[in-house]
Each structure stands twice: as structure tokens, then as C-alpha cells.
Amino acid sequence: MDNLILIGMPGSGKSTVGVVLAKALGLRFLDVDLLIQEREGALLQELIDQRGVERFLDLERDAILSLNCRGTVVAPGGSCVCREESIAGLRRLGTVVYLQLPLEDVAGRIHNLASRGIALSPGQTLADVYRIRVPLYERCAHIIVPTGGQSLAETVEAVKQALAADQSQSRIE
């Protein structure tokens, strides 16, 4: 199996699901947000506050385009779909799986909106970001996995089943 890329809103479980999924599939795990923090020597929220959302999205794009891995579950940030080059880079890297979570669930999981490192423009709400990004996630994804109301184990199993079904469909075509 090549790379799996988990996309979705902040709070959708990309990193948490990614770690468990990587263990279950015998793959490595890479968190793009941590890569950006390491490269820039600053927390995501500091980068957004100091450099602005647009520059942050450029840093994220550059990190995504620099990835050169195989056999890895990759968890990019929730804003990874905000640059066309990032979308293209993710799709070239491997199978993109959208962890689809309803807005109510996203809002219920995020309690630190001002400090979490979410690429919000001034005046934007979480609902605004959700409305903008959902169509981008859907366009980017090879596979969409609804995850609302599921435990971590159920979500990991749902992703594994969706991947198996996708591989079976690919052999038929």
C-alpha cells in the first residue's frame, strides 16, 4: 500500500485516527502541522498570528509539496485544501481520504479556537470555514468516510473498510 492522506476539518480526527490507522496497517505516520512547526520553529497559532493566514497557507503548501514518502499515513492540516497546488500534491502523494464530520461535531470537539492554529481570517467563524472547505475536501478526496458519532476504533475500521472497497472497485474497472 502506498501513502494514505487523511483530510478534514480541524477536530475531525486526522492525527488521532492517523496514528492508530498507521499502526493497524503497518505504515509510518506523518503529521504535516508538526513538520511545519519544526521547520519554522514556532507553533501554528504563532505563525498565523505573526505572518497571517495567506503566508501560513503558503508554508503549508510548501510543506505538502516537499513530502517524499512511501508507506505512510499523512495527516495534513485542515487548511490543506485551501491551495490548488496543495490539493494536487496530496492527490499525487497517495489515496486521499476525507474524514467527513458534521459541523456540530466539529464545534463540539474544538474548545480552543483562538489558540488551536486554525487558519481563520479575521471575522471568520468555524461555520464559515466549514462552509468554504467542505466542497474542497469533497473535490480533493478519492474516498469519503462519514465519521459522525463514531468512536476512534469505529472510525479506523470505517476507513479500513472504505480502503478495501476502493481497492476492490479499482480491480474491477
XYZ file of C-alpha atoms in Angstrom, residues 11 13 30 37 45 97 103-104 116 119 122 125 157:
13
model
C -11.123 18.231 15.104
C -9.505 13.177 13.969
C 3.479 11.911 9.438
C 6.239 23.814 13.381
C -1.021 29.777 16.016
C -9.486 10.002 2.485
C -20.285 20.886 11.823
C -21.969 20.244 15.184
C -5.529 25.872 18.131
C -6.342 29.215 9.581
C -10.310 37.959 10.768
C -16.293 31.740 12.231
C -12.467 0.376 10.957
